[in-house]
């Protein structure tokens, strides 16, 4: 009887510890990432992006165009997954996941721009984005464990 | 081999359209990456192991598509598109396709 009580307390404690860790470390990692993204986006502001299929008629292209891409796989932390499970009972927005996907998108775009810059290009055309959600851990499968963001386009050196 | 995801190559003319070419791979992760990913699922953040896995898979799928293009005698592949799907919880299928052309 005592042992069962002890086990029950241990399980509850484990849940809250993971929740707390997920919350604090997750928030800290998010803040650091956002700061790094702001900085990188500033540096890469010279690369123009567009999702149009045809380049402007008055542009001259130097050299060959190149297919460039950027990808990132981002995990949701324990806190996000619990909150999303709770929200799924009552319905509504999932701002935690929204923020996670926005960050992943920005990171993938930054990587694609960096690849374009490496090849000396200043514009990426026909930019396409793809999201692929991954299963959550250990069968808590109503929540997504994470997402893969893949962005690609045709980079040109234009004048 | 010029690879682009727009329908044409700027400044060049398409002499001949050689057909649809494609490449695909199914890659699964290994245990080491899975354990690291398990930890990351507690704290959030990027799963670098998975990112690398998918980059490698994409590279291989592209190589296979380029090989098909070479066989047809193409010197460019236009209108390239990618498709990723998650197959079971441990593997991902990467599919890339495009139109092989010969530029003048």
PDB file of C-alpha atoms in Angstrom:
ATOM      1  CA  UNK A   1       0.000   0.000   0.000  1.00  0.00           C
ATOM      2  CA  UNK A   2       2.760   2.377   0.931  1.00  0.00           C
ATOM      3  CA  UNK A   3       4.696   1.424  -2.151  1.00  0.00           C
ATOM      4  CA  UNK A   4       1.779   2.248  -4.419  1.00  0.00           C
ATOM      5  CA  UNK A   5       1.383   5.655  -2.826  1.00  0.00           C
ATOM      6  CA  UNK A   6       5.074   6.277  -3.272  1.00  0.00           C
ATOM      7  CA  UNK A   7       4.895   5.265  -6.929  1.00  0.00           C
ATOM      8  CA  UNK A   8       1.905   7.504  -7.527  1.00  0.00           C
ATOM      9  CA  UNK A   9       3.670  10.496  -5.975  1.00  0.00           C
ATOM     10  CA  UNK A  10       6.778   9.705  -7.995  1.00  0.00           C
ATOM     11  CA  UNK A  11       4.807   9.673 -11.254  1.00  0.00           C
ATOM     12  CA  UNK A  12       3.124  12.975 -10.524  1.00  0.00           C
ATOM     13  CA  UNK A  13       6.425  14.525  -9.504  1.00  0.00           C
ATOM     14  CA  UNK A  14       8.071  13.231 -12.693  1.00  0.00           C
ATOM     15  CA  UNK A  15       5.288  14.769 -14.771  1.00  0.00           C
ATOM     16  CA  UNK A  16       5.665  18.184 -13.202  1.00  0.00           C
ATOM     17  CA  UNK A  17       9.445  18.095 -13.337  1.00  0.00           C
ATOM     18  CA  UNK A  18       9.400  17.288 -17.052  1.00  0.00           C
ATOM     19  CA  UNK A  19       6.754  19.930 -17.578  1.00  0.00           C
ATOM     20  CA  UNK A  20       8.808  22.529 -15.753  1.00  0.00           C
ATOM     21  CA  UNK A  21      12.021  21.574 -17.544  1.00  0.00           C
ATOM     22  CA  UNK A  22      10.211  21.623 -20.862  1.00  0.00           C
ATOM     23  CA  UNK A  23       8.782  25.035 -20.150  1.00  0.00           C
ATOM     24  CA  UNK A  24      11.888  26.819 -18.899  1.00  0.00           C
ATOM     25  CA  UNK A  25      14.502  25.243 -21.125  1.00  0.00           C
ATOM     26  CA  UNK A  26      12.146  25.426 -24.088  1.00  0.00           C
ATOM     27  CA  UNK A  27      11.519  29.137 -23.573  1.00  0.00           C
ATOM     28  CA  UNK A  28      15.220  29.828 -23.146  1.00  0.00           C
ATOM     29  CA  UNK A  29      16.145  27.942 -26.312  1.00  0.00           C
ATOM     30  CA  UNK A  30      13.378  29.758 -28.178  1.00  0.00           C
ATOM     31  CA  UNK A  31      14.600  33.199 -27.096  1.00  0.00           C
ATOM     32  CA  UNK A  32      18.164  32.419 -28.108  1.00  0.00           C
ATOM     33  CA  UNK A  33      17.019  31.111 -31.453  1.00  0.00           C
ATOM     34  CA  UNK A  34      14.868  34.167 -32.162  1.00  0.00           C
ATOM     35  CA  UNK A  35      17.779  36.453 -31.390  1.00  0.00           C
ATOM     36  CA  UNK A  36      20.036  34.534 -33.756  1.00  0.00           C
ATOM     37  CA  UNK A  37      17.367  34.596 -36.468  1.00  0.00           C
ATOM     38  CA  UNK A  38      16.974  38.393 -36.227  1.00  0.00           C
ATOM     39  CA  UNK A  39      20.700  38.791 -36.670  1.00  0.00           C
ATOM     40  CA  UNK A  40      20.972  36.390 -39.597  1.00  0.00           C
ATOM     41  CA  UNK A  41      17.997  37.906 -41.395  1.00  0.00           C
ATOM     42  CA  UNK A  42      19.661  41.315 -41.150  1.00  0.00           C
ATOM     43  CA  UNK A  43      22.820  39.948 -42.768  1.00  0.00           C
ATOM     44  CA  UNK A  44      20.922  38.257 -45.595  1.00  0.00           C
ATOM     45  CA  UNK A  45      18.657  41.155 -46.503  1.00  0.00           C
ATOM     46  CA  UNK A  46      20.430  41.515 -49.886  1.00  0.00           C
ATOM     47  CA  UNK A  47      18.876  38.298 -51.241  1.00  0.00           C
ATOM     48  CA  UNK A  48      15.433  38.930 -52.797  1.00  0.00           C
ATOM     49  CA  UNK A  49      12.781  36.239 -52.536  1.00  0.00           C
ATOM     50  CA  UNK A  50       9.710  35.681 -54.664  1.00  0.00           C
ATOM     51  CA  UNK A  51       7.237  32.898 -55.312  1.00  0.00           C
ATOM     52  CA  UNK A  52       6.601  34.027 -58.872  1.00  0.00           C
ATOM     53  CA  UNK A  53       7.446  31.600 -61.656  1.00  0.00           C
ATOM     54  CA  UNK A  54       8.813  34.047 -64.196  1.00  0.00           C
ATOM     55  CA  UNK A  55      11.733  36.372 -63.684  1.00  0.00           C
ATOM     56  CA  UNK A  56      11.139  40.076 -64.424  1.00  0.00           C
ATOM     57  CA  UNK A  57      11.622  40.776 -68.124  1.00  0.00           C
ATOM     58  CA  UNK A  58      14.079  43.607 -67.571  1.00  0.00           C
ATOM     59  CA  UNK A  59      16.530  41.501 -65.557  1.00  0.00           C
ATOM     60  CA  UNK A  60      19.766  40.181 -67.035  1.00  0.00           C
ATOM     61  CA  UNK A  61      21.010  36.940 -65.528  1.00  0.00           C
ATOM     62  CA  UNK A  62      24.734  36.274 -65.143  1.00  0.00           C
ATOM     63  CA  UNK A  63      25.923  32.693 -65.076  1.00  0.00           C
ATOM     64  CA  UNK A  64      23.732  29.630 -64.565  1.00  0.00           C
ATOM     65  CA  UNK A  65      20.761  29.482 -62.195  1.00  0.00           C
ATOM     66  CA  UNK A  66      21.071  27.084 -59.256  1.00  0.00           C
ATOM     67  CA  UNK A  67      18.529  25.138 -57.221  1.00  0.00           C
ATOM     68  CA  UNK A  68      18.963  26.210 -53.592  1.00  0.00           C
ATOM     69  CA  UNK A  69      17.253  24.849 -50.515  1.00  0.00           C
ATOM     70  CA  UNK A  70      17.102  25.065 -46.739  1.00  0.00           C
ATOM     71  CA  UNK A  71      15.634  22.628 -44.287  1.00  0.00           C
ATOM     72  CA  UNK A  72      15.168  22.234 -40.578  1.00  0.00           C
ATOM     73  CA  UNK A  73      13.547  19.665 -38.314  1.00  0.00           C
ATOM     74  CA  UNK A  74      12.200  21.180 -35.106  1.00  0.00           C
ATOM     75  CA  UNK A  75      10.926  19.314 -32.076  1.00  0.00           C
ATOM     76  CA  UNK A  76       8.132  20.385 -29.799  1.00  0.00           C
ATOM     77  CA  UNK A  77       9.079  20.229 -26.134  1.00  0.00           C
ATOM     78  CA  UNK A  78       7.151  18.297 -23.498  1.00  0.00           C
ATOM     79  CA  UNK A  79       5.296  21.396 -22.289  1.00  0.00           C
ATOM     80  CA  UNK A  80       3.999  22.152 -25.802  1.00  0.00           C
ATOM     81  CA  UNK A  81       2.770  18.611 -26.253  1.00  0.00           C
ATOM     82  CA  UNK A  82       0.885  18.588 -22.964  1.00  0.00           C
ATOM     83  CA  UNK A  83      -0.687  21.969 -23.633  1.00  0.00           C
ATOM     84  CA  UNK A  84      -1.744  20.874 -27.099  1.00  0.00           C
ATOM     85  CA  UNK A  85      -3.333  17.730 -25.690  1.00  0.00           C
ATOM     86  CA  UNK A  86      -5.312  19.853 -23.222  1.00  0.00           C
ATOM     87  CA  UNK A  87      -6.357  22.286 -25.942  1.00  0.00           C
ATOM     88  CA  UNK A  88      -7.442  19.432 -28.177  1.00  0.00           C
ATOM     89  CA  UNK A  89     -10.115  18.611 -25.587  1.00  0.00           C
ATOM     90  CA  UNK A  90     -11.720  22.032 -25.837  1.00  0.00           C
ATOM     91  CA  UNK A  91     -10.643  23.145 -29.301  1.00  0.00           C
ATOM     92  CA  UNK A  92      -9.010  26.420 -30.229  1.00  0.00           C
ATOM     93  CA  UNK A  93      -5.705  27.778 -31.459  1.00  0.00           C
ATOM     94  CA  UNK A  94      -2.384  26.262 -30.556  1.00  0.00           C
ATOM     95  CA  UNK A  95      -0.154  29.332 -30.187  1.00  0.00           C
ATOM     96  CA  UNK A  96       2.751  27.202 -28.976  1.00  0.00           C
ATOM     97  CA  UNK A  97       2.794  25.239 -32.210  1.00  0.00           C
ATOM     98  CA  UNK A  98       2.203  28.368 -34.259  1.00  0.00           C
ATOM     99  CA  UNK A  99       5.323  29.907 -32.793  1.00  0.00           C
ATOM    100  CA  UNK A 100       7.299  26.714 -33.350  1.00  0.00           C
ATOM    101  CA  UNK A 101       6.342  26.562 -37.027  1.00  0.00           C
ATOM    102  CA  UNK A 102       7.041  30.250 -37.606  1.00  0.00           C
ATOM    103  CA  UNK A 103      10.515  29.809 -36.134  1.00  0.00           C
ATOM    104  CA  UNK A 104      11.154  26.723 -38.255  1.00  0.00           C
ATOM    105  CA  UNK A 105      10.058  28.565 -41.400  1.00  0.00           C
ATOM    106  CA  UNK A 106      12.311  31.517 -40.687  1.00  0.00           C
ATOM    107  CA  UNK A 107      15.260  29.210 -40.025  1.00  0.00           C
ATOM    108  CA  UNK A 108      14.740  27.240 -43.253  1.00  0.00           C
ATOM    109  CA  UNK A 109      14.451  30.459 -45.291  1.00  0.00           C
ATOM    110  CA  UNK A 110      17.605  31.858 -43.710  1.00  0.00           C
ATOM    111  CA  UNK A 111      19.474  28.674 -44.654  1.00  0.00           C
ATOM    112  CA  UNK A 112      18.246  28.838 -48.231  1.00  0.00           C
ATOM    113  CA  UNK A 113      19.284  32.494 -48.535  1.00  0.00           C
ATOM    114  CA  UNK A 114      22.689  31.635 -47.093  1.00  0.00           C
ATOM    115  CA  UNK A 115      23.147  28.903 -49.708  1.00  0.00           C
ATOM    116  CA  UNK A 116      22.187  31.364 -52.455  1.00  0.00           C
ATOM    117  CA  UNK A 117      24.660  33.915 -51.138  1.00  0.00           C
ATOM    118  CA  UNK A 118      27.408  31.269 -51.047  1.00  0.00           C
ATOM    119  CA  UNK A 119      26.955  30.780 -54.778  1.00  0.00           C
ATOM    120  CA  UNK A 120      27.047  34.503 -55.405  1.00  0.00           C
ATOM    121  CA  UNK A 121      23.349  34.877 -56.138  1.00  0.00           C
ATOM    122  CA  UNK A 122      21.220  37.815 -55.102  1.00  0.00           C
ATOM    123  CA  UNK A 123      17.693  36.566 -55.828  1.00  0.00           C
ATOM    124  CA  UNK A 124      15.755  33.336 -55.301  1.00  0.00           C
ATOM    125  CA  UNK A 125      12.725  32.780 -57.492  1.00  0.00           C
ATOM    126  CA  UNK A 126       9.759  30.365 -57.381  1.00  0.00           C
ATOM    127  CA  UNK A 127      10.230  29.756 -53.681  1.00  0.00           C
ATOM    128  CA  UNK A 128       8.222  26.749 -52.501  1.00  0.00           C
ATOM    129  CA  UNK A 129       7.676  25.666 -48.880  1.00  0.00           C
ATOM    130  CA  UNK A 130       6.824  22.194 -47.664  1.00  0.00           C
ATOM    131  CA  UNK A 131       5.912  21.102 -44.159  1.00  0.00           C
ATOM    132  CA  UNK A 132       5.955  17.500 -43.022  1.00  0.00           C
ATOM    133  CA  UNK A 133       4.732  16.744 -39.483  1.00  0.00           C
ATOM    134  CA  UNK A 134       6.353  13.933 -37.499  1.00  0.00           C
ATOM    135  CA  UNK A 135       4.741  11.619 -34.989  1.00  0.00           C
ATOM    136  CA  UNK A 136       4.885  12.469 -31.304  1.00  0.00           C
ATOM    137  CA  UNK A 137       6.923  10.415 -28.920  1.00  0.00           C
ATOM    138  CA  UNK A 138       5.823   7.093 -27.492  1.00  0.00           C
ATOM    139  CA  UNK A 139       2.381   6.955 -28.988  1.00  0.00           C
ATOM    140  CA  UNK A 140       1.162  10.216 -27.542  1.00  0.00           C
ATOM    141  CA  UNK A 141       0.351  10.544 -31.151  1.00  0.00           C
ATOM    142  CA  UNK A 142      -2.397  13.125 -31.009  1.00  0.00           C
ATOM    143  CA  UNK A 143       0.335  15.715 -30.576  1.00  0.00           C
ATOM    144  CA  UNK A 144       2.940  16.239 -33.247  1.00  0.00           C
ATOM    145  CA  UNK A 145       6.462  15.522 -32.113  1.00  0.00           C
ATOM    146  CA  UNK A 146       7.893  17.997 -34.522  1.00  0.00           C
ATOM    147  CA  UNK A 147       7.911  19.268 -38.047  1.00  0.00           C
ATOM    148  CA  UNK A 148      10.248  19.307 -41.006  1.00  0.00           C
ATOM    149  CA  UNK A 149      10.296  22.525 -42.977  1.00  0.00           C
ATOM    150  CA  UNK A 150      11.767  22.365 -46.439  1.00  0.00           C
ATOM    151  CA  UNK A 151      12.044  25.447 -48.630  1.00  0.00           C
ATOM    152  CA  UNK A 152      13.556  25.526 -52.113  1.00  0.00           C
ATOM    153  CA  UNK A 153      13.843  27.839 -55.089  1.00  0.00           C
ATOM    154  CA  UNK A 154      15.901  28.844 -58.104  1.00  0.00           C
ATOM    155  CA  UNK A 155      18.740  31.227 -57.279  1.00  0.00           C
ATOM    156  CA  UNK A 156      20.037  33.656 -59.888  1.00  0.00           C
ATOM    157  CA  UNK A 157      22.576  36.414 -60.035  1.00  0.00           C
ATOM    158  CA  UNK A 158      20.568  39.239 -61.479  1.00  0.00           C
ATOM    159  CA  UNK A 159      21.143  42.850 -62.458  1.00  0.00           C
TER     160      UNK A 159
ATOM    161  CA  UNK B   1      23.586  19.683 -65.420  1.00  0.00           C
ATOM    162  CA  UNK B   2      21.528  22.780 -64.707  1.00  0.00           C
ATOM    163  CA  UNK B   3      18.747  22.188 -62.187  1.00  0.00           C
ATOM    164  CA  UNK B   4      16.027  24.783 -61.650  1.00  0.00           C
ATOM    165  CA  UNK B   5      12.548  24.821 -60.200  1.00  0.00           C
ATOM    166  CA  UNK B   6      11.197  27.382 -62.680  1.00  0.00           C
ATOM    167  CA  UNK B   7       9.844  26.300 -66.065  1.00  0.00           C
ATOM    168  CA  UNK B   8      12.665  27.657 -68.146  1.00  0.00           C
ATOM    169  CA  UNK B   9      16.352  28.489 -67.983  1.00  0.00           C
ATOM    170  CA  UNK B  10      16.793  32.268 -68.284  1.00  0.00           C
ATOM    171  CA  UNK B  11      18.569  33.267 -71.474  1.00  0.00           C
ATOM    172  CA  UNK B  12      18.609  29.761 -72.930  1.00  0.00           C
ATOM    173  CA  UNK B  13      16.254  28.036 -75.341  1.00  0.00           C
ATOM    174  CA  UNK B  14      14.860  24.550 -74.919  1.00  0.00           C
ATOM    175  CA  UNK B  15      15.710  22.510 -78.019  1.00  0.00           C
ATOM    176  CA  UNK B  16      13.996  19.309 -76.953  1.00  0.00           C
ATOM    177  CA  UNK B  17      11.859  18.076 -74.034  1.00  0.00           C
ATOM    178  CA  UNK B  18      13.086  14.615 -73.063  1.00  0.00           C
ATOM    179  CA  UNK B  19      10.487  13.617 -70.493  1.00  0.00           C
ATOM    180  CA  UNK B  20       9.777  13.326 -66.771  1.00  0.00           C
ATOM    181  CA  UNK B  21      12.672  12.190 -64.597  1.00  0.00           C
ATOM    182  CA  UNK B  22      12.519  11.319 -60.926  1.00  0.00           C
ATOM    183  CA  UNK B  23      14.531  10.135 -57.974  1.00  0.00           C
ATOM    184  CA  UNK B  24      13.464   8.829 -54.595  1.00  0.00           C
ATOM    185  CA  UNK B  25      14.887   7.353 -51.415  1.00  0.00           C
ATOM    186  CA  UNK B  26      13.451   6.022 -48.208  1.00  0.00           C
ATOM    187  CA  UNK B  27      15.787   6.657 -45.288  1.00  0.00           C
ATOM    188  CA  UNK B  28      15.404   5.532 -41.731  1.00  0.00           C
ATOM    189  CA  UNK B  29      17.118   7.015 -38.699  1.00  0.00           C
ATOM    190  CA  UNK B  30      19.409   5.044 -36.404  1.00  0.00           C
ATOM    191  CA  UNK B  31      19.196   4.486 -32.665  1.00  0.00           C
ATOM    192  CA  UNK B  32      21.764   7.094 -31.664  1.00  0.00           C
ATOM    193  CA  UNK B  33      19.854   9.862 -33.354  1.00  0.00           C
ATOM    194  CA  UNK B  34      16.608   8.577 -31.908  1.00  0.00           C
ATOM    195  CA  UNK B  35      17.858   8.795 -28.326  1.00  0.00           C
ATOM    196  CA  UNK B  36      19.076  12.336 -28.866  1.00  0.00           C
ATOM    197  CA  UNK B  37      15.772  13.189 -30.477  1.00  0.00           C
ATOM    198  CA  UNK B  38      13.970  11.763 -27.467  1.00  0.00           C
ATOM    199  CA  UNK B  39      15.792  14.208 -25.215  1.00  0.00           C
ATOM    200  CA  UNK B  40      15.121  17.075 -27.526  1.00  0.00           C
ATOM    201  CA  UNK B  41      11.460  16.257 -27.349  1.00  0.00           C
ATOM    202  CA  UNK B  42      11.655  17.207 -23.697  1.00  0.00           C
ATOM    203  CA  UNK B  43      13.287  20.562 -24.269  1.00  0.00           C
ATOM    204  CA  UNK B  44      12.395  21.479 -27.833  1.00  0.00           C
ATOM    205  CA  UNK B  45      14.767  22.894 -30.407  1.00  0.00           C
ATOM    206  CA  UNK B  46      16.225  21.599 -33.615  1.00  0.00           C
ATOM    207  CA  UNK B  47      16.750  17.899 -34.209  1.00  0.00           C
ATOM    208  CA  UNK B  48      20.060  18.137 -36.004  1.00  0.00           C
ATOM    209  CA  UNK B  49      20.280  14.363 -36.531  1.00  0.00           C
ATOM    210  CA  UNK B  50      17.032  14.331 -38.428  1.00  0.00           C
ATOM    211  CA  UNK B  51      17.884  17.451 -40.391  1.00  0.00           C
ATOM    212  CA  UNK B  52      21.103  15.829 -41.596  1.00  0.00           C
ATOM    213  CA  UNK B  53      19.272  12.582 -42.357  1.00  0.00           C
ATOM    214  CA  UNK B  54      16.814  14.394 -44.589  1.00  0.00           C
ATOM    215  CA  UNK B  55      19.492  16.489 -46.284  1.00  0.00           C
ATOM    216  CA  UNK B  56      21.416  13.325 -47.167  1.00  0.00           C
ATOM    217  CA  UNK B  57      18.265  11.632 -48.417  1.00  0.00           C
ATOM    218  CA  UNK B  58      17.387  14.639 -50.550  1.00  0.00           C
ATOM    219  CA  UNK B  59      20.871  14.744 -52.003  1.00  0.00           C
ATOM    220  CA  UNK B  60      20.669  11.085 -52.949  1.00  0.00           C
ATOM    221  CA  UNK B  61      17.221  11.487 -54.522  1.00  0.00           C
ATOM    222  CA  UNK B  62      18.559  14.419 -56.574  1.00  0.00           C
ATOM    223  CA  UNK B  63      21.545  12.337 -57.689  1.00  0.00           C
ATOM    224  CA  UNK B  64      19.206   9.599 -58.898  1.00  0.00           C
ATOM    225  CA  UNK B  65      17.123  12.087 -60.847  1.00  0.00           C
ATOM    226  CA  UNK B  66      20.244  13.581 -62.434  1.00  0.00           C
ATOM    227  CA  UNK B  67      21.385  10.082 -63.423  1.00  0.00           C
ATOM    228  CA  UNK B  68      18.086   9.497 -65.201  1.00  0.00           C
ATOM    229  CA  UNK B  69      18.509  12.836 -66.943  1.00  0.00           C
ATOM    230  CA  UNK B  70      22.019  11.880 -68.048  1.00  0.00           C
ATOM    231  CA  UNK B  71      20.729   8.630 -69.504  1.00  0.00           C
ATOM    232  CA  UNK B  72      18.272  10.584 -71.643  1.00  0.00           C
ATOM    233  CA  UNK B  73      21.009  12.937 -72.802  1.00  0.00           C
ATOM    234  CA  UNK B  74      19.679  16.011 -71.018  1.00  0.00           C
ATOM    235  CA  UNK B  75      21.768  19.001 -70.039  1.00  0.00           C
ATOM    236  CA  UNK B  76      19.165  20.591 -67.767  1.00  0.00           C
ATOM    237  CA  UNK B  77      16.222  19.619 -65.574  1.00  0.00           C
ATOM    238  CA  UNK B  78      13.471  22.210 -65.190  1.00  0.00           C
ATOM    239  CA  UNK B  79      10.382  22.622 -63.002  1.00  0.00           C
ATOM    240  CA  UNK B  80      11.831  20.440 -60.246  1.00  0.00           C
ATOM    241  CA  UNK B  81       9.476  19.626 -57.378  1.00  0.00           C
ATOM    242  CA  UNK B  82      10.007  17.840 -54.086  1.00  0.00           C
ATOM    243  CA  UNK B  83       7.678  15.665 -52.033  1.00  0.00           C
ATOM    244  CA  UNK B  84       8.437  14.414 -48.537  1.00  0.00           C
ATOM    245  CA  UNK B  85       6.357  11.912 -46.651  1.00  0.00           C
ATOM    246  CA  UNK B  86       6.853  10.351 -43.262  1.00  0.00           C
ATOM    247  CA  UNK B  87       6.670   6.561 -43.517  1.00  0.00           C
ATOM    248  CA  UNK B  88       6.131   5.012 -40.050  1.00  0.00           C
ATOM    249  CA  UNK B  89       7.645   6.863 -37.140  1.00  0.00           C
ATOM    250  CA  UNK B  90      11.193   6.110 -38.117  1.00  0.00           C
ATOM    251  CA  UNK B  91      11.561   6.703 -41.808  1.00  0.00           C
ATOM    252  CA  UNK B  92      11.018   9.361 -44.446  1.00  0.00           C
ATOM    253  CA  UNK B  93      10.479   9.032 -48.179  1.00  0.00           C
ATOM    254  CA  UNK B  94      11.995  11.720 -50.347  1.00  0.00           C
ATOM    255  CA  UNK B  95      10.687  12.089 -53.859  1.00  0.00           C
ATOM    256  CA  UNK B  96      11.964  14.604 -56.399  1.00  0.00           C
ATOM    257  CA  UNK B  97      10.826  14.984 -60.000  1.00  0.00           C
ATOM    258  CA  UNK B  98      11.285  17.325 -62.940  1.00  0.00           C
ATOM    259  CA  UNK B  99      11.319  17.650 -66.721  1.00  0.00           C
ATOM    260  CA  UNK B 100      14.569  16.745 -68.464  1.00  0.00           C
ATOM    261  CA  UNK B 101      15.374  18.998 -71.409  1.00  0.00           C
ATOM    262  CA  UNK B 102      18.152  19.615 -73.845  1.00  0.00           C
ATOM    263  CA  UNK B 103      19.126  23.271 -74.078  1.00  0.00           C
ATOM    264  CA  UNK B 104      20.364  24.774 -77.323  1.00  0.00           C
TER     265      UNK B 104
END
